[in-house]
Amino acid sequence: MSNIATDNPTNFLTEQEIAEIESEISHLPNRPSAAIDALKIVQSYRGWISDGSLNAIAELIDMSAGELDGVATFYNLIYRQPVGEKVILYCDSVSCWLMDGDVVCEKIKQKLNIDYGETTADNKYTLLPVTCLGDCDHAPAMMVGDELHHDLTIDNIEEHLS
Amino acid sequence: MSDKPLTKNIIGFDGHTDLARYESLGGYAAVRKTIGRTDPDAVLELLKDANLRGRGGAGFPTGMKWSFVPKKEGNGHRYLVANADEMEPGTFKDRLLMEKDPHQLIEGMILSAYTISADVGYIFIRGEYHVAIARLQEAINAASASGLLGEHILDSEFSFRLHVHVSAGRYICGEETALLNSLEGKRAIPRAKPPFPQVSGLWGRPTIVNNVETLCNVTHIVANGADWFKSLGLGVDGGTKLFGASGRVARPGCWELPMGTPIREILEEHAGGMAEGYQLKGFLPGGASTDFLTPDHLDVPMEYDTVMQAGSRMGTGTMIILDDHSCAVGMIANLEKFFARESCGFCTPCREGLPWVQEVLDRIEAGNGELDDIKVLERQSQFIGAIGNTHCAHAPGAMEPLASGLKYFRDEFITHIEGKACPYQREV
């Protein structure tokens, strides 16, 4: 982890990022309560949370970097490693499993030549498992970026990833 | 008065209901007749009389939950939180309500906040629900611009500011005290109780957490009365419920039906029976953390007490169907992998016990199990399945499908072990 002293948040974070984080803090009783919001805001611009981002956010919200890392690593939608342009959140829960979701996922892994937790060579996709997406009447389902895709089969999966 | 109050604005309408459409269909009438005009205690009595029970899964009486909030003293904040973290596997009901009719939730929250004198509200919603997040924010903005949210609502003394908090993931956030820690920007580890959130919740202040569907019901109870609500149910419990079915049924879906509708009617009439070529082997009545039931239980009415008497829980009311082409051991292994991954890691029986259970199940499913493994699973299901041995209800919930699966599908476990393979060929 880089040295906190060198990561003055006003140098590291953009004015826009700081403004959005301060806006969240304005309706909270204390600054550290904005931890998750702040991580999400910075990640929305940078794709992931680097050590530099982590230290700068920690400084901005009056929290130790170690404690903030404890928060960041708890949550599966905060990425502490770089991810591809789009993250595929593939539902591996029970309703999708019953509809052969695991079989479809194997096809995705073959097509993209990656396993869970990996990013394609062209940096387009990162594949991650996710808990039930609440779309069980159209199982199997997945998110590609912000978009929900469902009724997946091994035959139609190509069109969902083109 | 509709007999489908929760979905009356949703059924047969392709878009989502905006403020103008919502008000043209009678929306915010309950807020207009109540805020500043009705004593909050009278609303609480109405809720108690209606005997609305929590729709998130536990079925706790909402009026009683609210009555534990202490009388307002001083100017400190009091909070109302909508639990919109729908993440129970097999559950797909709150997303429908939020995407299609967001003002219904907001109106229910205004009325609920008024009743408990809350001045700040949060909708804690999972990060993957992008459409619902956008529509809720749009609805909050529209309601605020019309004086229905914010300072001095409808020129009364009552103020209520409502925010959307977009979560960063993890199933455990659905546990109400873990949710509060997450709202405070911390790791989502459940809190010890007591103190209960009603007394010391968000930032140590009185807080009520209710499920989305529960809060949506409040609007209609205030609008139409307790007797009307009670008359909607077929059995002991009043109101309607969003029921669903997923898996190999002919028409998977989600339907608003009277509380107490028999399981057979939901599966055969609304879900259209099993898909062609499939037979019903068993089902989880209300999400991953409920006990299996079997075709013998089809005539059980779907309400809290009757499903409990049958040996399970109604949970979220969205059923997961196990068909005769699918392996019970494989299904339970999938469920326990999920629970093991989603343990918050705070207490040892859950953090260590669930991966152990998962490992044993994976071994049996792969054909490498031994008969003694069944004893390990039974012992674990009794040990970490007992409330009090773990910090929260996560591991006990995880053991419900395992213990009941061992009871009803024991022959499948033995077939896997003796045959040294899973007998089910997946149809690809």
Coordinates of C-alpha atoms in Angstrom, one line a residue:
Chain A
M1 CA 0.0 0.0 0.0
S2 CA 1.3 3.4 -0.9
N3 CA 2.1 6.0 1.7
I4 CA -0.9 7.8 3.0
A5 CA 1.0 11.1 3.5
T6 CA 1.5 11.3 -0.3
D7 CA -2.1 10.7 -1.1
N8 CA -3.6 14.1 -0.3
P9 CA -7.2 13.5 -1.4
T10 CA -7.5 16.9 -3.0
N11 CA -4.7 15.9 -5.3
F12 CA -5.8 12.3 -6.0
L13 CA -9.6 12.6 -6.2
T14 CA -11.3 14.8 -8.8
E15 CA -13.4 17.8 -7.8
Q16 CA -16.4 15.9 -9.1
E17 CA -15.7 12.9 -7.0
I18 CA -15.1 15.0 -3.9
A19 CA -18.3 17.0 -4.5
E20 CA -20.4 13.8 -4.8
I21 CA -18.9 12.3 -1.7
E22 CA -19.4 15.5 0.3
S23 CA -23.0 15.5 -1.0
E24 CA -23.5 12.1 0.6
I25 CA -21.8 13.2 3.8
S26 CA -24.2 16.2 4.0
H27 CA -27.1 14.0 5.0
L28 CA -25.2 11.6 7.3
P29 CA -24.3 12.3 11.0
N30 CA -20.6 11.7 10.5
R31 CA -18.0 11.4 7.8
P32 CA -17.0 7.7 8.1
S33 CA -20.6 6.7 7.5
A34 CA -20.1 7.7 3.9
A35 CA -17.6 4.9 3.4
I36 CA -19.6 2.7 1.1
D37 CA -21.1 5.5 -0.9
A38 CA -17.6 7.0 -1.3
L39 CA -16.1 3.8 -2.6
K40 CA -19.0 3.4 -5.0
I41 CA -18.6 6.9 -6.3
V42 CA -14.9 6.6 -7.0
Q43 CA -15.4 3.2 -8.5
S44 CA -18.1 4.5 -10.8
Y45 CA -15.4 6.8 -12.4
R46 CA -12.4 4.5 -12.2
G47 CA -13.8 1.0 -12.5
W48 CA -12.1 -0.2 -9.4
I49 CA -10.6 0.9 -6.1
S50 CA -6.8 1.1 -6.2
D51 CA -4.7 1.5 -3.1
G52 CA -4.3 5.2 -4.0
S53 CA -8.1 5.7 -4.3
L54 CA -8.5 3.8 -1.0
N55 CA -6.0 6.0 0.9
A56 CA -7.4 9.2 -0.6
I57 CA -11.0 8.3 0.3
A58 CA -10.0 7.3 3.8
E59 CA -8.3 10.6 4.3
L60 CA -11.3 12.5 3.0
I61 CA -13.9 10.7 5.3
D62 CA -11.7 10.7 8.5
M63 CA -11.2 6.9 8.5
S64 CA -8.1 4.8 8.7
A65 CA -7.1 3.2 5.4
G66 CA -7.0 -0.2 7.1
E67 CA -10.5 0.1 8.4
L68 CA -11.8 1.3 5.0
D69 CA -10.1 -1.7 3.3
G70 CA -12.0 -3.9 5.8
V71 CA -15.2 -2.3 4.5
A72 CA -14.1 -2.4 0.8
T73 CA -13.2 -6.1 0.9
F74 CA -16.4 -7.1 2.6
Y75 CA -18.7 -6.1 -0.2
N76 CA -18.7 -8.1 -3.5
L77 CA -19.6 -5.1 -5.7
I78 CA -16.5 -3.1 -4.6
Y79 CA -13.6 -4.2 -6.7
R80 CA -10.1 -4.0 -5.2
Q81 CA -8.5 -5.3 -8.4
P82 CA -9.0 -3.9 -12.0
V83 CA -11.9 -5.3 -13.9
G84 CA -12.8 -5.4 -17.6
E85 CA -15.0 -2.8 -19.4
K86 CA -18.0 -4.8 -18.3
V87 CA -18.5 -7.0 -15.3
I88 CA -20.7 -10.1 -15.9
L89 CA -22.5 -10.9 -12.7
Y90 CA -23.6 -14.5 -13.3
C91 CA -26.3 -15.8 -11.0
D92 CA -25.2 -19.1 -9.5
S93 CA -28.1 -19.4 -7.1
V94 CA -30.6 -22.2 -6.9
S95 CA -33.4 -21.2 -9.3
C96 CA -30.9 -20.6 -12.1
W97 CA -29.1 -23.9 -11.2
L98 CA -32.4 -25.8 -11.6
M99 CA -32.8 -24.3 -15.1
D100 CA -29.2 -25.4 -16.1
G101 CA -27.6 -22.1 -15.3
D102 CA -24.4 -23.8 -14.5
V103 CA -24.3 -25.5 -17.9
V104 CA -24.8 -22.1 -19.6
C105 CA -22.1 -20.6 -17.5
E106 CA -19.6 -23.3 -18.6
K107 CA -20.4 -22.2 -22.2
I108 CA -19.6 -18.6 -21.3
K109 CA -16.4 -19.6 -19.7
Q110 CA -15.4 -21.5 -22.8
K111 CA -16.4 -18.7 -25.2
L112 CA -14.6 -16.0 -23.2
N113 CA -11.8 -18.4 -22.2
I114 CA -11.9 -17.2 -18.6
D115 CA -13.0 -18.7 -15.2
Y116 CA -14.8 -16.9 -12.4
G117 CA -12.7 -14.0 -11.1
E118 CA -10.9 -13.5 -14.4
T119 CA -10.8 -10.9 -17.2
T120 CA -10.7 -11.6 -20.9
A121 CA -7.5 -10.9 -22.8
D122 CA -9.1 -8.0 -24.6
N123 CA -10.1 -6.5 -21.2
K124 CA -13.8 -6.5 -22.3
Y125 CA -15.4 -8.7 -19.7
T126 CA -14.7 -9.8 -16.1
L127 CA -16.8 -12.8 -14.9
L128 CA -18.0 -13.0 -11.3
P129 CA -20.7 -15.2 -9.6
V130 CA -23.5 -13.3 -7.9
T131 CA -26.4 -14.2 -5.6
C132 CA -29.9 -14.5 -7.0
L133 CA -30.8 -11.5 -9.2
G134 CA -34.5 -11.6 -8.5
D135 CA -35.4 -12.7 -12.0
C136 CA -36.1 -16.3 -11.2
D137 CA -39.2 -16.6 -13.5
H138 CA -36.8 -15.9 -16.4
A139 CA -33.9 -18.1 -15.1
P140 CA -31.0 -18.4 -15.9
A141 CA -30.1 -14.7 -15.5
M142 CA -27.0 -12.5 -15.5
M143 CA -26.0 -8.8 -15.4
V144 CA -23.7 -7.5 -18.1
G145 CA -22.7 -4.2 -16.9
D146 CA -25.9 -2.5 -15.8
E147 CA -28.1 -4.6 -18.0
L148 CA -30.1 -7.6 -17.0
H149 CA -30.1 -10.6 -19.4
H150 CA -32.3 -13.6 -18.9
D151 CA -33.8 -16.8 -20.3
L152 CA -30.2 -17.7 -21.2
T153 CA -29.5 -21.0 -23.0
I154 CA -26.3 -22.5 -24.5
D155 CA -27.8 -21.6 -27.9
N156 CA -28.6 -17.9 -27.3
I157 CA -25.7 -17.0 -25.1
E158 CA -23.6 -15.7 -28.1
E159 CA -26.1 -12.9 -28.8
H160 CA -26.1 -11.8 -25.2
L161 CA -22.3 -11.3 -25.3
S162 CA -21.9 -9.7 -28.7
Chain B
M1 CA -61.5 -1.5 -3.7
S2 CA -59.3 -3.9 -5.5
D3 CA -58.8 -7.4 -4.2
K4 CA -55.3 -7.1 -5.6
P5 CA -54.2 -3.8 -3.9
L6 CA -50.5 -4.3 -4.4
T7 CA -50.5 -4.9 -8.1
K8 CA -53.7 -3.1 -9.2
N9 CA -51.5 -0.4 -10.9
I10 CA -49.2 -3.1 -12.4
I11 CA -51.4 -5.7 -13.9
G12 CA -52.2 -5.0 -17.5
F13 CA -50.0 -1.9 -17.7
D14 CA -46.8 -2.1 -19.6
G15 CA -45.0 0.9 -18.3
H16 CA -44.2 2.0 -14.8
T17 CA -46.7 4.3 -12.9
D18 CA -45.4 7.8 -12.5
L19 CA -46.8 10.4 -10.1
A20 CA -49.6 11.6 -12.4
R21 CA -50.9 8.1 -13.1
Y22 CA -50.5 7.1 -9.5
E23 CA -52.6 10.0 -8.2
S24 CA -55.2 9.6 -10.9
L25 CA -55.7 6.0 -9.6
G26 CA -56.2 7.2 -6.1
G27 CA -52.6 7.4 -5.0
Y28 CA -51.5 9.6 -2.1
A29 CA -55.2 9.9 -1.0
A30 CA -54.2 8.0 2.2
V31 CA -51.4 10.4 2.8
R32 CA -53.6 13.4 2.2
K33 CA -56.3 12.2 4.6
T34 CA -53.9 11.2 7.3
I35 CA -50.9 13.5 7.6
G36 CA -51.6 16.3 10.1
R37 CA -55.2 15.1 10.3
T38 CA -55.1 11.7 12.1
D39 CA -53.4 11.0 15.4
P40 CA -50.3 8.8 14.7
D41 CA -51.4 6.5 17.6
A42 CA -54.7 5.9 15.7
V43 CA -52.8 4.7 12.7
L44 CA -50.7 2.4 14.9
E45 CA -53.9 1.0 16.4
L46 CA -55.3 0.5 12.8
L47 CA -52.1 -1.5 11.8
K48 CA -52.4 -3.6 15.0
D49 CA -56.0 -4.3 14.3
A50 CA -55.3 -5.3 10.7
N51 CA -52.6 -7.7 12.0
L52 CA -50.3 -7.0 9.1
R53 CA -47.3 -9.4 9.4
G54 CA -43.9 -8.8 8.0
R55 CA -43.6 -9.9 4.3
G56 CA -39.8 -10.2 4.3
G57 CA -40.0 -13.8 5.7
A58 CA -40.3 -13.7 9.4
G59 CA -43.9 -12.8 9.6
F60 CA -43.5 -10.6 12.7
P61 CA -46.6 -8.5 13.4
T62 CA -45.8 -5.0 12.0
G63 CA -48.0 -3.0 14.5
M64 CA -46.3 -4.8 17.4
K65 CA -42.9 -4.0 16.0
W66 CA -43.7 -0.4 15.7
S67 CA -45.2 -0.2 19.2
F68 CA -41.7 -0.9 20.6
V69 CA -40.5 2.5 19.4
P70 CA -40.3 4.8 22.4
K71 CA -42.3 8.0 22.6
K72 CA -40.6 10.9 20.8
E73 CA -38.5 13.0 23.2
G74 CA -36.3 15.8 22.0
N75 CA -35.3 16.5 18.5
G76 CA -33.0 13.6 17.8
H77 CA -33.5 11.7 14.5
R78 CA -35.7 8.7 14.3
Y79 CA -35.4 6.5 11.2
L80 CA -37.5 4.4 8.9
V81 CA -35.7 2.0 6.6
A82 CA -37.2 0.0 3.7
N83 CA -35.4 -3.3 3.3
A84 CA -35.2 -3.5 -0.5
D85 CA -32.1 -5.8 -0.4
E86 CA -34.1 -8.6 -2.0
M87 CA -31.4 -11.3 -2.2
E88 CA -33.0 -14.5 -0.9
P89 CA -32.4 -17.0 -3.7
G90 CA -35.6 -17.7 -5.6
T91 CA -37.3 -14.4 -4.5
F92 CA -38.5 -11.9 -7.1
K93 CA -41.3 -9.9 -5.7
D94 CA -40.0 -6.6 -4.3
R95 CA -38.2 -5.8 -7.6
L96 CA -41.6 -5.9 -9.4
L97 CA -43.2 -3.5 -6.8
M98 CA -40.3 -1.0 -7.0
E99 CA -39.9 -1.0 -10.8
K100 CA -43.5 -0.9 -11.7
D101 CA -45.1 1.2 -8.9
P102 CA -42.5 3.1 -6.9
H103 CA -44.9 5.6 -5.4
Q104 CA -46.8 2.8 -3.7
L105 CA -43.7 2.2 -1.6
I106 CA -43.0 5.9 -1.0
E107 CA -46.6 6.5 0.1
G108 CA -46.4 3.5 2.5
M109 CA -43.1 4.9 3.9
I110 CA -44.6 8.4 4.4
L111 CA -47.5 6.9 6.4
S112 CA -45.2 4.5 8.4
A113 CA -42.8 7.4 9.2
Y114 CA -45.7 9.5 10.3
T115 CA -46.9 6.7 12.6
I116 CA -43.6 6.3 14.4
S117 CA -42.5 9.9 14.1
A118 CA -39.5 9.2 11.9
D119 CA -38.0 12.2 10.2
V120 CA -35.5 10.5 7.9
G121 CA -36.0 7.4 5.8
Y122 CA -33.7 5.2 3.7
I123 CA -34.5 2.7 1.0
F124 CA -31.7 0.2 1.3
I125 CA -31.6 -1.4 -2.2
R126 CA -29.3 -3.9 -3.7
G127 CA -26.8 -2.5 -6.2
E128 CA -27.9 -4.8 -9.1
Y129 CA -31.4 -3.3 -9.2
H130 CA -30.5 -0.5 -11.5
V131 CA -34.0 0.0 -13.0
A132 CA -35.7 0.1 -9.6
I133 CA -33.0 2.5 -8.2
A134 CA -33.6 5.0 -11.1
R135 CA -37.4 4.8 -10.8
L136 CA -37.4 5.2 -7.0
Q137 CA -35.1 8.3 -7.3
E138 CA -37.3 9.7 -10.0
A139 CA -40.4 9.1 -7.9
I140 CA -38.8 10.7 -4.8
N141 CA -37.9 13.8 -6.8
A142 CA -41.5 14.0 -8.1
A143 CA -43.0 13.5 -4.7
S144 CA -40.7 16.1 -3.1
A145 CA -41.6 18.6 -5.8
S146 CA -45.3 18.1 -5.0
G147 CA -44.8 18.7 -1.3
L148 CA -45.4 15.0 -0.4
L149 CA -41.8 14.5 0.9
G150 CA -39.4 16.9 2.7
E151 CA -40.1 19.7 5.1
H152 CA -43.6 20.3 6.4
I153 CA -45.4 17.7 4.2
L154 CA -48.7 19.1 2.9
D155 CA -48.1 22.2 5.1
S156 CA -48.3 20.0 8.3
E157 CA -45.9 19.9 11.2
F158 CA -44.6 16.6 9.8
S159 CA -41.3 16.4 7.9
F160 CA -39.8 13.3 6.3
R161 CA -36.7 13.2 4.1
L162 CA -36.3 10.0 2.1
H163 CA -33.0 8.8 0.6
V164 CA -32.1 5.8 -1.6
H165 CA -29.0 3.9 -0.4
V166 CA -27.5 1.7 -3.0
S167 CA -25.9 -1.3 -1.4
A168 CA -22.5 -2.7 -2.4
G169 CA -23.6 -6.3 -2.1
R170 CA -23.7 -9.3 0.3
Y171 CA -26.8 -11.3 1.2
I172 CA -26.3 -10.7 5.0
C173 CA -27.3 -7.1 4.5
G174 CA -30.9 -8.4 4.4
E175 CA -30.6 -9.2 8.1
E176 CA -31.9 -6.0 9.7
T177 CA -29.1 -5.2 12.1
A178 CA -26.4 -6.1 9.5
L179 CA -28.3 -3.7 7.2
L180 CA -28.0 -0.9 9.8
N181 CA -24.3 -1.5 10.1
S182 CA -24.0 -1.3 6.3
L183 CA -26.0 1.9 6.2
E184 CA -23.5 3.3 8.7
G185 CA -20.8 2.6 6.3
K186 CA -19.4 -0.5 8.1
R187 CA -19.0 -4.2 7.4
A188 CA -22.4 -5.8 7.4
I189 CA -22.1 -7.9 10.5
P190 CA -25.3 -8.5 12.5
R191 CA -25.6 -6.8 15.9
A192 CA -26.3 -8.5 19.2
K193 CA -29.9 -8.0 20.3
P194 CA -31.0 -6.5 22.7
P195 CA -31.0 -3.6 22.3
F196 CA -33.4 -3.9 19.4
P197 CA -33.3 -1.4 16.6
Q198 CA -36.7 0.1 17.6
V199 CA -34.8 1.5 20.7
S200 CA -31.2 1.8 19.5
G201 CA -30.9 1.3 15.7
L202 CA -29.3 3.5 13.1
W203 CA -26.6 5.6 14.7
G204 CA -28.0 4.6 18.1
R205 CA -31.4 6.2 17.4
P206 CA -34.9 4.5 17.3
T207 CA -35.2 2.8 13.9
I208 CA -37.8 0.6 12.2
V209 CA -36.8 -1.7 9.3
N210 CA -39.6 -3.2 7.2
N211 CA -39.6 -5.2 4.0
V212 CA -40.8 -3.4 0.8
E213 CA -44.0 -5.5 0.4
T214 CA -44.9 -4.8 4.1
L215 CA -44.6 -1.1 3.7
C216 CA -46.6 -1.2 0.4
N217 CA -49.4 -2.8 2.4
V218 CA -49.6 0.1 4.9
T219 CA -50.9 2.4 2.2
H220 CA -53.9 0.2 1.5
I221 CA -54.7 -0.5 5.1
V222 CA -54.8 3.2 5.9
A223 CA -56.9 3.8 2.8
N224 CA -59.4 1.0 3.2
G225 CA -59.4 0.0 6.8
A226 CA -58.5 -3.0 8.9
D227 CA -61.7 -5.0 8.3
W228 CA -61.2 -4.7 4.5
F229 CA -57.6 -6.0 4.9
K230 CA -58.6 -8.9 7.1
S231 CA -61.4 -9.9 4.7
L232 CA -58.8 -10.3 1.8
G233 CA -57.2 -13.4 3.5
L234 CA -58.7 -16.8 3.2
G235 CA -57.5 -18.0 6.6
V236 CA -56.2 -16.5 9.9
D237 CA -53.9 -13.9 8.3
G238 CA -55.3 -10.9 6.4
G239 CA -54.3 -9.3 3.2
T240 CA -52.9 -10.5 0.0
K241 CA -49.4 -11.9 -0.7
L242 CA -47.1 -11.9 -3.7
F243 CA -46.5 -15.6 -4.3
G244 CA -44.2 -16.9 -7.0
A245 CA -42.9 -20.1 -8.5
S246 CA -39.6 -20.8 -10.2
G247 CA -38.0 -23.9 -11.6
R248 CA -39.5 -26.4 -14.1
V249 CA -43.1 -25.2 -13.9
A250 CA -45.1 -24.4 -17.1
R251 CA -45.4 -20.7 -16.4
P252 CA -42.9 -19.4 -13.8
G253 CA -44.1 -16.1 -12.3
C254 CA -45.2 -13.9 -9.5
W255 CA -48.9 -13.4 -8.6
E256 CA -50.8 -11.4 -6.0
L257 CA -53.2 -13.8 -4.3
P258 CA -55.2 -14.0 -1.1
M259 CA -53.1 -14.9 2.0
G260 CA -53.9 -18.5 2.6
T261 CA -54.2 -19.6 -1.0
P262 CA -53.5 -23.4 -1.2
I263 CA -50.1 -24.3 -2.6
R264 CA -51.8 -26.6 -5.1
E265 CA -53.8 -23.6 -6.6
I266 CA -50.7 -21.5 -6.9
L267 CA -48.7 -24.3 -8.6
E268 CA -51.5 -25.8 -10.8
E269 CA -53.6 -22.8 -11.7
H270 CA -51.2 -19.9 -11.7
A271 CA -47.9 -21.6 -12.6
G272 CA -49.8 -23.9 -15.0
G273 CA -48.5 -27.1 -13.3
M274 CA -45.2 -28.7 -14.1
A275 CA -43.5 -28.2 -17.4
E276 CA -44.1 -30.9 -19.9
G277 CA -42.1 -34.1 -19.1
Y278 CA -41.4 -33.1 -15.5
Q279 CA -42.8 -34.3 -12.2
L280 CA -42.9 -32.4 -8.9
K281 CA -40.4 -34.0 -6.4
G282 CA -40.4 -31.3 -3.7
F283 CA -40.2 -27.5 -3.2
L284 CA -38.9 -24.8 -0.9
P285 CA -42.0 -22.7 -0.1
G286 CA -40.4 -19.3 0.5
G287 CA -36.8 -19.0 -0.5
A288 CA -33.5 -20.8 0.1
S289 CA -33.7 -20.7 3.9
T290 CA -36.9 -22.6 4.2
D291 CA -37.5 -26.4 4.7
F292 CA -38.4 -28.6 1.8
L293 CA -42.0 -29.7 1.5
T294 CA -43.2 -32.5 -0.8
P295 CA -46.2 -33.3 -3.0
D296 CA -47.9 -34.5 0.2
H297 CA -48.1 -30.8 1.3
L298 CA -49.9 -29.4 -1.8
D299 CA -53.1 -28.7 0.1
V300 CA -51.4 -26.6 2.8
P301 CA -52.7 -23.0 2.7
M302 CA -49.9 -20.5 2.1
E303 CA -49.9 -18.5 5.3
Y304 CA -47.5 -18.2 8.2
D305 CA -48.9 -20.7 10.7
T306 CA -50.1 -23.4 8.4
V307 CA -46.8 -23.7 6.6
M308 CA -45.1 -23.7 10.0
Q309 CA -47.3 -26.6 11.0
A310 CA -46.3 -28.5 7.9
G311 CA -42.7 -28.2 9.0
S312 CA -41.4 -25.3 7.0
R313 CA -41.8 -21.5 6.8
M314 CA -43.7 -19.4 4.3
G315 CA -40.7 -17.2 4.1
T316 CA -40.9 -14.8 1.2
G317 CA -43.7 -16.8 -0.4
T318 CA -41.8 -17.4 -3.6
M319 CA -41.5 -21.2 -4.2
I320 CA -38.5 -23.0 -5.7
I321 CA -39.6 -26.2 -7.4
L322 CA -37.5 -29.3 -7.4
D323 CA -38.4 -31.5 -10.4
D324 CA -37.8 -35.2 -10.9
H325 CA -35.0 -34.7 -13.4
S326 CA -33.0 -32.6 -10.9
C327 CA -30.8 -34.0 -8.2
A328 CA -31.8 -33.2 -4.6
V329 CA -28.2 -33.6 -3.4
G330 CA -27.0 -31.2 -6.1
M331 CA -29.7 -28.7 -5.3
I332 CA -28.8 -28.8 -1.6
A333 CA -25.1 -28.5 -2.4
N334 CA -25.9 -25.4 -4.5
L335 CA -27.8 -23.9 -1.6
E336 CA -25.1 -24.6 1.0
K337 CA -22.3 -23.2 -1.3
F338 CA -24.4 -20.0 -1.4
F339 CA -24.8 -19.9 2.4
A340 CA -21.1 -20.7 3.0
R341 CA -20.1 -17.8 0.7
E342 CA -22.5 -15.4 2.2
S343 CA -21.6 -16.0 5.9
C344 CA -20.3 -12.7 7.3
G345 CA -17.6 -14.6 9.1
F346 CA -18.2 -13.2 12.6
C347 CA -19.1 -16.3 14.5
T348 CA -17.2 -19.6 14.3
P349 CA -20.1 -22.2 13.8
C350 CA -21.3 -20.3 10.7
R351 CA -17.9 -19.3 9.3
E352 CA -16.4 -22.8 9.7
G353 CA -19.5 -25.0 9.8
L354 CA -21.0 -24.0 6.5
P355 CA -17.9 -24.6 4.4
W356 CA -17.6 -28.0 6.1
V357 CA -21.2 -28.8 5.2
Q358 CA -20.5 -27.6 1.6
E359 CA -17.4 -29.8 1.3
V360 CA -19.2 -32.9 2.5
L361 CA -22.1 -32.3 0.1
D362 CA -19.8 -31.7 -2.8
R363 CA -18.0 -34.9 -2.0
I364 CA -21.2 -36.9 -1.9
E365 CA -22.4 -35.3 -5.2
A366 CA -19.1 -36.2 -6.9
G367 CA -19.5 -39.8 -5.9
N368 CA -16.8 -39.8 -3.2
G369 CA -19.1 -39.8 -0.1
E370 CA -19.3 -42.3 2.7
L371 CA -22.3 -43.3 4.7
D372 CA -20.8 -41.6 7.8
D373 CA -20.9 -38.3 5.9
I374 CA -24.7 -38.4 6.4
K375 CA -24.1 -38.4 10.2
V376 CA -21.8 -35.4 9.9
L377 CA -24.5 -33.5 8.0
E378 CA -27.1 -34.4 10.5
R379 CA -25.0 -33.4 13.4
Q380 CA -24.1 -30.1 11.8
S381 CA -27.7 -29.4 10.9
Q382 CA -28.6 -29.9 14.6
F383 CA -25.6 -27.9 15.9
I384 CA -25.4 -24.9 13.7
G385 CA -29.1 -25.1 13.0
A386 CA -30.0 -24.3 16.6
I387 CA -30.9 -20.7 17.2
G388 CA -28.6 -19.5 20.0
N389 CA -25.5 -21.5 18.8
T390 CA -24.8 -18.8 16.2
H391 CA -24.7 -15.0 16.3
C392 CA -27.7 -14.6 13.9
A393 CA -30.2 -16.6 11.9
H394 CA -28.0 -17.1 8.8
A395 CA -26.7 -20.6 9.6
P396 CA -29.9 -21.8 11.2
G397 CA -31.7 -20.7 8.0
A398 CA -29.0 -22.5 5.9
M399 CA -29.7 -25.7 7.8
E400 CA -33.4 -25.7 7.0
P401 CA -33.2 -27.1 3.5
L402 CA -30.4 -29.5 4.6
A403 CA -32.2 -31.0 7.5
S404 CA -35.4 -31.4 5.6
G405 CA -33.6 -32.6 2.5
L406 CA -31.9 -35.4 4.6
K407 CA -35.4 -36.3 5.8
Y408 CA -37.3 -36.4 2.5
F409 CA -34.5 -37.3 0.0
R410 CA -32.4 -39.6 2.2
D411 CA -32.5 -42.3 -0.5
E412 CA -30.8 -40.0 -3.0
F413 CA -27.9 -39.4 -0.6
I414 CA -27.5 -43.1 -0.1
T415 CA -27.8 -43.8 -3.9
H416 CA -25.0 -41.3 -4.5
I417 CA -22.8 -42.9 -1.8
E418 CA -23.4 -46.5 -2.7
G419 CA -23.3 -46.0 -6.5
K420 CA -20.3 -43.7 -6.1
A421 CA -21.8 -41.2 -8.6
C422 CA -24.7 -38.8 -9.1
P423 CA -27.5 -40.8 -10.8
Y424 CA -28.8 -37.7 -12.6
Q425 CA -27.7 -37.0 -16.1
R426 CA -28.0 -33.3 -16.8
E427 CA -29.9 -32.7 -20.0
V428 CA -27.8 -30.3 -22.0

